């Protein structure tokens, strides 16, 4: 027999999870807001192995885990996003309440597109290089249709400025070479020159091939008189 004074069993509280947030095109350096109302004590986590690209922000510091008490009011937690590289990077944010865990956010930082731009030194009607007011080479504003080597007084060459966001190598025809810097990311200036022992007997054009590893990124026409 159950008396009226016996305590009634307490019904367990069901965790109230927010709807899934999905963003597959976040931007490098973004700060992403997640807002939810936790009706139970809660813990938020991101995978440790993705923290180079996604992390939780608390008090200006980066964490893979944040926990707080239940709240009747909405709380906002921020997710930081790192720098992009040449791979897609994904991460999830998991919320745990009342012994139950769900993914409440799914993100992807898209890979950077590899880009490269070559500008060659401008020449006058006599084939002489042009210089700017500071004594540096005066480069074309746009990429040339053909990179033309010109006679420099001792050999055939042309100064170029190459701007790239990735490390690259260049494959040349047998009659051309360049002293490419060891680190190629960013803006670099160097000359493409002819190989005297391989000079062709007539005006010749071919192509140079820009590669990232074995991947061909771009090709440019090159010519020698």
PDB file of C-alpha atoms in Angstrom:
ATOM      1  CA  UNK A   1       0.000   0.000   0.000  1.00  0.00           C
ATOM      2  CA  UNK A   2       1.311   3.425  -0.974  1.00  0.00           C
ATOM      3  CA  UNK A   3       0.408   6.223   1.408  1.00  0.00           C
ATOM      4  CA  UNK A   4      -0.292   9.767   0.298  1.00  0.00           C
ATOM      5  CA  UNK A   5       2.840  10.881   2.122  1.00  0.00           C
ATOM      6  CA  UNK A   6       5.218   8.645   0.106  1.00  0.00           C
ATOM      7  CA  UNK A   7       7.487  10.705  -2.219  1.00  0.00           C
ATOM      8  CA  UNK A   8       6.608  10.481  -5.873  1.00  0.00           C
ATOM      9  CA  UNK A   9       9.348   9.305  -8.283  1.00  0.00           C
ATOM     10  CA  UNK A  10      11.148  12.173 -10.023  1.00  0.00           C
ATOM     11  CA  UNK A  11      10.753  12.127 -13.761  1.00  0.00           C
ATOM     12  CA  UNK A  12      14.144  12.397 -15.524  1.00  0.00           C
ATOM     13  CA  UNK A  13      14.651  15.588 -17.494  1.00  0.00           C
ATOM     14  CA  UNK A  14      15.017  15.030 -21.226  1.00  0.00           C
ATOM     15  CA  UNK A  15      17.934  16.952 -22.731  1.00  0.00           C
ATOM     16  CA  UNK A  16      16.798  19.688 -25.122  1.00  0.00           C
ATOM     17  CA  UNK A  17      19.305  19.679 -27.968  1.00  0.00           C
ATOM     18  CA  UNK A  18      19.392  22.467 -30.555  1.00  0.00           C
ATOM     19  CA  UNK A  19      18.986  21.851 -34.275  1.00  0.00           C
ATOM     20  CA  UNK A  20      22.097  20.874 -36.217  1.00  0.00           C
ATOM     21  CA  UNK A  21      24.101  23.766 -37.666  1.00  0.00           C
ATOM     22  CA  UNK A  22      25.940  22.896 -40.879  1.00  0.00           C
ATOM     23  CA  UNK A  23      28.373  25.218 -42.641  1.00  0.00           C
ATOM     24  CA  UNK A  24      30.620  23.662 -45.288  1.00  0.00           C
ATOM     25  CA  UNK A  25      32.193  26.912 -46.452  1.00  0.00           C
ATOM     26  CA  UNK A  26      33.616  28.641 -43.385  1.00  0.00           C
ATOM     27  CA  UNK A  27      36.316  31.240 -43.930  1.00  0.00           C
ATOM     28  CA  UNK A  28      39.810  31.168 -42.504  1.00  0.00           C
ATOM     29  CA  UNK A  29      39.976  33.319 -39.374  1.00  0.00           C
ATOM     30  CA  UNK A  30      36.205  33.215 -38.796  1.00  0.00           C
ATOM     31  CA  UNK A  31      34.662  33.187 -35.331  1.00  0.00           C
ATOM     32  CA  UNK A  32      31.489  31.108 -35.446  1.00  0.00           C
ATOM     33  CA  UNK A  33      28.693  31.548 -32.886  1.00  0.00           C
ATOM     34  CA  UNK A  34      26.689  28.620 -31.501  1.00  0.00           C
ATOM     35  CA  UNK A  35      23.621  29.585 -29.439  1.00  0.00           C
ATOM     36  CA  UNK A  36      21.504  27.117 -27.473  1.00  0.00           C
ATOM     37  CA  UNK A  37      19.548  26.867 -24.211  1.00  0.00           C
ATOM     38  CA  UNK A  38      20.935  23.985 -22.111  1.00  0.00           C
ATOM     39  CA  UNK A  39      18.258  22.652 -19.773  1.00  0.00           C
ATOM     40  CA  UNK A  40      20.856  20.407 -18.110  1.00  0.00           C
ATOM     41  CA  UNK A  41      24.493  20.706 -17.146  1.00  0.00           C
ATOM     42  CA  UNK A  42      26.407  20.511 -20.396  1.00  0.00           C
ATOM     43  CA  UNK A  43      29.744  19.854 -22.051  1.00  0.00           C
ATOM     44  CA  UNK A  44      30.794  20.966 -25.513  1.00  0.00           C
ATOM     45  CA  UNK A  45      33.688  19.312 -27.367  1.00  0.00           C
ATOM     46  CA  UNK A  46      35.570  19.394 -30.665  1.00  0.00           C
ATOM     47  CA  UNK A  47      37.945  16.598 -31.743  1.00  0.00           C
ATOM     48  CA  UNK A  48      41.502  17.220 -30.535  1.00  0.00           C
ATOM     49  CA  UNK A  49      42.917  16.149 -33.896  1.00  0.00           C
ATOM     50  CA  UNK A  50      41.125  19.027 -35.669  1.00  0.00           C
ATOM     51  CA  UNK A  51      42.260  21.783 -33.288  1.00  0.00           C
ATOM     52  CA  UNK A  52      44.766  23.151 -35.786  1.00  0.00           C
ATOM     53  CA  UNK A  53      41.721  24.355 -37.712  1.00  0.00           C
ATOM     54  CA  UNK A  54      38.745  24.423 -35.285  1.00  0.00           C
ATOM     55  CA  UNK A  55      38.635  25.117 -31.560  1.00  0.00           C
ATOM     56  CA  UNK A  56      36.329  26.363 -28.810  1.00  0.00           C
ATOM     57  CA  UNK A  57      36.967  29.843 -27.440  1.00  0.00           C
ATOM     58  CA  UNK A  58      36.629  30.529 -23.720  1.00  0.00           C
ATOM     59  CA  UNK A  59      38.047  33.648 -22.117  1.00  0.00           C
ATOM     60  CA  UNK A  60      40.189  34.322 -25.164  1.00  0.00           C
ATOM     61  CA  UNK A  61      41.860  30.899 -24.980  1.00  0.00           C
ATOM     62  CA  UNK A  62      41.531  27.841 -27.215  1.00  0.00           C
ATOM     63  CA  UNK A  63      40.040  24.620 -25.860  1.00  0.00           C
ATOM     64  CA  UNK A  64      38.743  21.303 -27.135  1.00  0.00           C
ATOM     65  CA  UNK A  65      36.223  21.091 -24.275  1.00  0.00           C
ATOM     66  CA  UNK A  66      33.989  23.524 -22.366  1.00  0.00           C
ATOM     67  CA  UNK A  67      31.489  22.634 -19.607  1.00  0.00           C
ATOM     68  CA  UNK A  68      28.914  24.728 -17.740  1.00  0.00           C
ATOM     69  CA  UNK A  69      25.774  24.461 -15.615  1.00  0.00           C
ATOM     70  CA  UNK A  70      22.212  24.304 -16.911  1.00  0.00           C
ATOM     71  CA  UNK A  71      20.620  27.591 -17.895  1.00  0.00           C
ATOM     72  CA  UNK A  72      17.112  28.881 -18.497  1.00  0.00           C
ATOM     73  CA  UNK A  73      18.551  31.514 -20.775  1.00  0.00           C
ATOM     74  CA  UNK A  74      20.300  31.012 -24.103  1.00  0.00           C
ATOM     75  CA  UNK A  75      24.083  30.753 -24.017  1.00  0.00           C
ATOM     76  CA  UNK A  76      26.448  31.485 -26.900  1.00  0.00           C
ATOM     77  CA  UNK A  77      29.711  29.651 -27.428  1.00  0.00           C
ATOM     78  CA  UNK A  78      32.240  30.605 -30.097  1.00  0.00           C
ATOM     79  CA  UNK A  79      34.219  28.353 -32.419  1.00  0.00           C
ATOM     80  CA  UNK A  80      37.487  29.662 -33.857  1.00  0.00           C
ATOM     81  CA  UNK A  81      38.684  28.804 -37.364  1.00  0.00           C
ATOM     82  CA  UNK A  82      42.362  28.568 -38.333  1.00  0.00           C
ATOM     83  CA  UNK A  83      44.228  29.160 -41.570  1.00  0.00           C
ATOM     84  CA  UNK A  84      43.272  27.328 -44.753  1.00  0.00           C
ATOM     85  CA  UNK A  85      45.717  25.186 -46.704  1.00  0.00           C
ATOM     86  CA  UNK A  86      45.384  23.030 -49.808  1.00  0.00           C
ATOM     87  CA  UNK A  87      43.154  20.373 -48.221  1.00  0.00           C
ATOM     88  CA  UNK A  88      39.547  20.448 -47.023  1.00  0.00           C
ATOM     89  CA  UNK A  89      39.313  20.313 -43.225  1.00  0.00           C
ATOM     90  CA  UNK A  90      36.172  19.265 -41.358  1.00  0.00           C
ATOM     91  CA  UNK A  91      35.158  19.200 -37.721  1.00  0.00           C
ATOM     92  CA  UNK A  92      32.105  18.621 -35.558  1.00  0.00           C
ATOM     93  CA  UNK A  93      30.934  20.168 -32.305  1.00  0.00           C
ATOM     94  CA  UNK A  94      29.331  17.720 -29.867  1.00  0.00           C
ATOM     95  CA  UNK A  95      27.047  18.623 -26.983  1.00  0.00           C
ATOM     96  CA  UNK A  96      26.615  16.269 -24.034  1.00  0.00           C
ATOM     97  CA  UNK A  97      23.709  16.644 -21.592  1.00  0.00           C
ATOM     98  CA  UNK A  98      22.081  14.111 -19.298  1.00  0.00           C
ATOM     99  CA  UNK A  99      24.387  11.325 -20.425  1.00  0.00           C
ATOM    100  CA  UNK A 100      23.414  11.841 -24.088  1.00  0.00           C
ATOM    101  CA  UNK A 101      25.711  13.235 -26.788  1.00  0.00           C
ATOM    102  CA  UNK A 102      24.760  14.732 -30.117  1.00  0.00           C
ATOM    103  CA  UNK A 103      26.509  16.586 -32.893  1.00  0.00           C
ATOM    104  CA  UNK A 104      25.114  20.115 -32.918  1.00  0.00           C
ATOM    105  CA  UNK A 105      27.411  21.644 -35.545  1.00  0.00           C
ATOM    106  CA  UNK A 106      29.362  20.424 -38.567  1.00  0.00           C
ATOM    107  CA  UNK A 107      31.922  22.623 -40.325  1.00  0.00           C
ATOM    108  CA  UNK A 108      34.282  22.501 -43.281  1.00  0.00           C
ATOM    109  CA  UNK A 109      37.148  24.840 -44.089  1.00  0.00           C
ATOM    110  CA  UNK A 110      37.522  24.504 -47.889  1.00  0.00           C
ATOM    111  CA  UNK A 111      40.925  24.048 -49.451  1.00  0.00           C
ATOM    112  CA  UNK A 112      42.696  27.023 -50.950  1.00  0.00           C
ATOM    113  CA  UNK A 113      42.900  27.161 -54.721  1.00  0.00           C
ATOM    114  CA  UNK A 114      46.504  27.126 -55.857  1.00  0.00           C
ATOM    115  CA  UNK A 115      47.260  30.285 -57.774  1.00  0.00           C
ATOM    116  CA  UNK A 116      50.322  31.631 -59.543  1.00  0.00           C
ATOM    117  CA  UNK A 117      50.989  34.741 -61.630  1.00  0.00           C
ATOM    118  CA  UNK A 118      54.030  35.481 -63.774  1.00  0.00           C
ATOM    119  CA  UNK A 119      54.914  39.005 -64.895  1.00  0.00           C
ATOM    120  CA  UNK A 120      57.860  39.590 -67.211  1.00  0.00           C
ATOM    121  CA  UNK A 121      60.072  42.654 -67.449  1.00  0.00           C
ATOM    122  CA  UNK A 122      58.890  45.184 -70.023  1.00  0.00           C
ATOM    123  CA  UNK A 123      61.227  45.938 -72.923  1.00  0.00           C
ATOM    124  CA  UNK A 124      61.496  48.888 -75.296  1.00  0.00           C
ATOM    125  CA  UNK A 125      61.488  48.770 -79.089  1.00  0.00           C
ATOM    126  CA  UNK A 126      65.179  47.884 -79.031  1.00  0.00           C
ATOM    127  CA  UNK A 127      64.642  44.885 -76.756  1.00  0.00           C
ATOM    128  CA  UNK A 128      66.196  46.590 -73.715  1.00  0.00           C
ATOM    129  CA  UNK A 129      64.745  46.065 -70.260  1.00  0.00           C
ATOM    130  CA  UNK A 130      62.749  48.912 -68.720  1.00  0.00           C
ATOM    131  CA  UNK A 131      63.188  50.090 -65.130  1.00  0.00           C
ATOM    132  CA  UNK A 132      60.927  51.928 -62.691  1.00  0.00           C
ATOM    133  CA  UNK A 133      61.780  55.139 -60.831  1.00  0.00           C
ATOM    134  CA  UNK A 134      63.432  53.163 -58.026  1.00  0.00           C
ATOM    135  CA  UNK A 135      65.767  51.307 -60.356  1.00  0.00           C
ATOM    136  CA  UNK A 136      63.852  48.055 -60.200  1.00  0.00           C
ATOM    137  CA  UNK A 137      62.553  46.176 -63.201  1.00  0.00           C
ATOM    138  CA  UNK A 138      59.325  47.487 -64.690  1.00  0.00           C
ATOM    139  CA  UNK A 139      57.088  44.449 -64.975  1.00  0.00           C
ATOM    140  CA  UNK A 140      54.005  43.897 -67.100  1.00  0.00           C
ATOM    141  CA  UNK A 141      50.750  44.489 -65.211  1.00  0.00           C
ATOM    142  CA  UNK A 142      49.211  41.396 -66.748  1.00  0.00           C
ATOM    143  CA  UNK A 143      50.663  38.010 -67.538  1.00  0.00           C
ATOM    144  CA  UNK A 144      52.356  37.973 -70.959  1.00  0.00           C
ATOM    145  CA  UNK A 145      50.992  35.740 -73.694  1.00  0.00           C
ATOM    146  CA  UNK A 146      54.588  34.711 -74.422  1.00  0.00           C
ATOM    147  CA  UNK A 147      57.618  35.076 -72.166  1.00  0.00           C
ATOM    148  CA  UNK A 148      60.249  36.311 -74.618  1.00  0.00           C
ATOM    149  CA  UNK A 149      63.932  36.002 -73.804  1.00  0.00           C
ATOM    150  CA  UNK A 150      65.937  38.967 -75.077  1.00  0.00           C
ATOM    151  CA  UNK A 151      69.659  39.452 -75.623  1.00  0.00           C
ATOM    152  CA  UNK A 152      71.197  41.028 -72.519  1.00  0.00           C
ATOM    153  CA  UNK A 153      74.651  41.701 -73.964  1.00  0.00           C
ATOM    154  CA  UNK A 154      76.036  38.356 -72.852  1.00  0.00           C
ATOM    155  CA  UNK A 155      73.155  35.888 -73.085  1.00  0.00           C
ATOM    156  CA  UNK A 156      69.407  35.593 -73.684  1.00  0.00           C
ATOM    157  CA  UNK A 157      67.283  36.158 -70.588  1.00  0.00           C
ATOM    158  CA  UNK A 158      64.297  37.980 -69.133  1.00  0.00           C
ATOM    159  CA  UNK A 159      63.640  39.007 -65.505  1.00  0.00           C
ATOM    160  CA  UNK A 160      60.305  37.788 -64.160  1.00  0.00           C
ATOM    161  CA  UNK A 161      58.253  38.310 -61.011  1.00  0.00           C
ATOM    162  CA  UNK A 162      56.331  35.253 -59.834  1.00  0.00           C
ATOM    163  CA  UNK A 163      53.595  35.470 -57.188  1.00  0.00           C
ATOM    164  CA  UNK A 164      52.330  32.174 -55.795  1.00  0.00           C
ATOM    165  CA  UNK A 165      50.475  30.858 -52.746  1.00  0.00           C
ATOM    166  CA  UNK A 166      52.102  27.406 -52.929  1.00  0.00           C
ATOM    167  CA  UNK A 167      55.514  25.793 -53.280  1.00  0.00           C
ATOM    168  CA  UNK A 168      56.185  25.008 -56.929  1.00  0.00           C
ATOM    169  CA  UNK A 169      58.736  23.637 -59.349  1.00  0.00           C
ATOM    170  CA  UNK A 170      59.202  24.620 -62.990  1.00  0.00           C
ATOM    171  CA  UNK A 171      59.993  22.313 -65.897  1.00  0.00           C
ATOM    172  CA  UNK A 172      61.843  24.034 -68.745  1.00  0.00           C
ATOM    173  CA  UNK A 173      62.647  23.133 -72.338  1.00  0.00           C
ATOM    174  CA  UNK A 174      66.247  22.002 -72.804  1.00  0.00           C
ATOM    175  CA  UNK A 175      67.366  25.504 -73.869  1.00  0.00           C
ATOM    176  CA  UNK A 176      66.069  27.447 -70.836  1.00  0.00           C
ATOM    177  CA  UNK A 177      66.688  27.538 -67.097  1.00  0.00           C
ATOM    178  CA  UNK A 178      66.097  29.767 -64.043  1.00  0.00           C
ATOM    179  CA  UNK A 179      67.682  30.115 -60.622  1.00  0.00           C
ATOM    180  CA  UNK A 180      64.511  29.579 -58.608  1.00  0.00           C
ATOM    181  CA  UNK A 181      64.649  30.390 -54.887  1.00  0.00           C
ATOM    182  CA  UNK A 182      64.401  27.525 -52.419  1.00  0.00           C
ATOM    183  CA  UNK A 183      61.185  28.921 -50.923  1.00  0.00           C
ATOM    184  CA  UNK A 184      58.747  29.839 -53.662  1.00  0.00           C
ATOM    185  CA  UNK A 185      55.612  30.861 -51.733  1.00  0.00           C
ATOM    186  CA  UNK A 186      54.933  34.594 -52.009  1.00  0.00           C
ATOM    187  CA  UNK A 187      56.524  37.058 -54.425  1.00  0.00           C
ATOM    188  CA  UNK A 188      59.882  36.229 -55.970  1.00  0.00           C
ATOM    189  CA  UNK A 189      61.986  37.833 -58.685  1.00  0.00           C
ATOM    190  CA  UNK A 190      64.463  35.891 -60.808  1.00  0.00           C
ATOM    191  CA  UNK A 191      65.576  35.593 -64.418  1.00  0.00           C
ATOM    192  CA  UNK A 192      64.748  32.945 -66.978  1.00  0.00           C
ATOM    193  CA  UNK A 193      67.764  32.528 -69.229  1.00  0.00           C
ATOM    194  CA  UNK A 194      68.921  30.518 -72.198  1.00  0.00           C
ATOM    195  CA  UNK A 195      71.412  27.657 -71.909  1.00  0.00           C
ATOM    196  CA  UNK A 196      74.216  28.548 -74.366  1.00  0.00           C
ATOM    197  CA  UNK A 197      75.092  24.953 -75.217  1.00  0.00           C
ATOM    198  CA  UNK A 198      71.426  24.313 -76.081  1.00  0.00           C
ATOM    199  CA  UNK A 199      70.593  27.469 -78.038  1.00  0.00           C
ATOM    200  CA  UNK A 200      68.327  26.550 -80.973  1.00  0.00           C
ATOM    201  CA  UNK A 201      69.499  27.543 -84.458  1.00  0.00           C
ATOM    202  CA  UNK A 202      66.254  29.355 -85.274  1.00  0.00           C
ATOM    203  CA  UNK A 203      63.660  31.314 -83.333  1.00  0.00           C
ATOM    204  CA  UNK A 204      61.950  28.754 -81.121  1.00  0.00           C
ATOM    205  CA  UNK A 205      59.009  28.654 -78.744  1.00  0.00           C
ATOM    206  CA  UNK A 206      58.067  26.014 -76.224  1.00  0.00           C
ATOM    207  CA  UNK A 207      56.424  25.973 -72.817  1.00  0.00           C
ATOM    208  CA  UNK A 208      57.374  25.978 -69.177  1.00  0.00           C
ATOM    209  CA  UNK A 209      55.277  23.846 -66.818  1.00  0.00           C
ATOM    210  CA  UNK A 210      54.482  24.914 -63.246  1.00  0.00           C
ATOM    211  CA  UNK A 211      53.964  21.991 -60.892  1.00  0.00           C
ATOM    212  CA  UNK A 212      52.977  21.380 -57.300  1.00  0.00           C
ATOM    213  CA  UNK A 213      54.490  17.976 -56.699  1.00  0.00           C
ATOM    214  CA  UNK A 214      53.317  15.959 -59.686  1.00  0.00           C
ATOM    215  CA  UNK A 215      50.226  18.148 -60.244  1.00  0.00           C
ATOM    216  CA  UNK A 216      50.382  20.523 -63.211  1.00  0.00           C
ATOM    217  CA  UNK A 217      49.078  23.931 -62.131  1.00  0.00           C
ATOM    218  CA  UNK A 218      49.867  26.140 -65.144  1.00  0.00           C
ATOM    219  CA  UNK A 219      51.752  26.304 -68.428  1.00  0.00           C
ATOM    220  CA  UNK A 220      53.301  29.350 -70.091  1.00  0.00           C
ATOM    221  CA  UNK A 221      54.663  29.892 -73.567  1.00  0.00           C
ATOM    222  CA  UNK A 222      58.333  30.871 -73.741  1.00  0.00           C
ATOM    223  CA  UNK A 223      60.353  31.940 -76.793  1.00  0.00           C
ATOM    224  CA  UNK A 224      63.972  32.589 -77.681  1.00  0.00           C
ATOM    225  CA  UNK A 225      65.213  34.442 -80.801  1.00  0.00           C
TER     226      UNK A 225
END
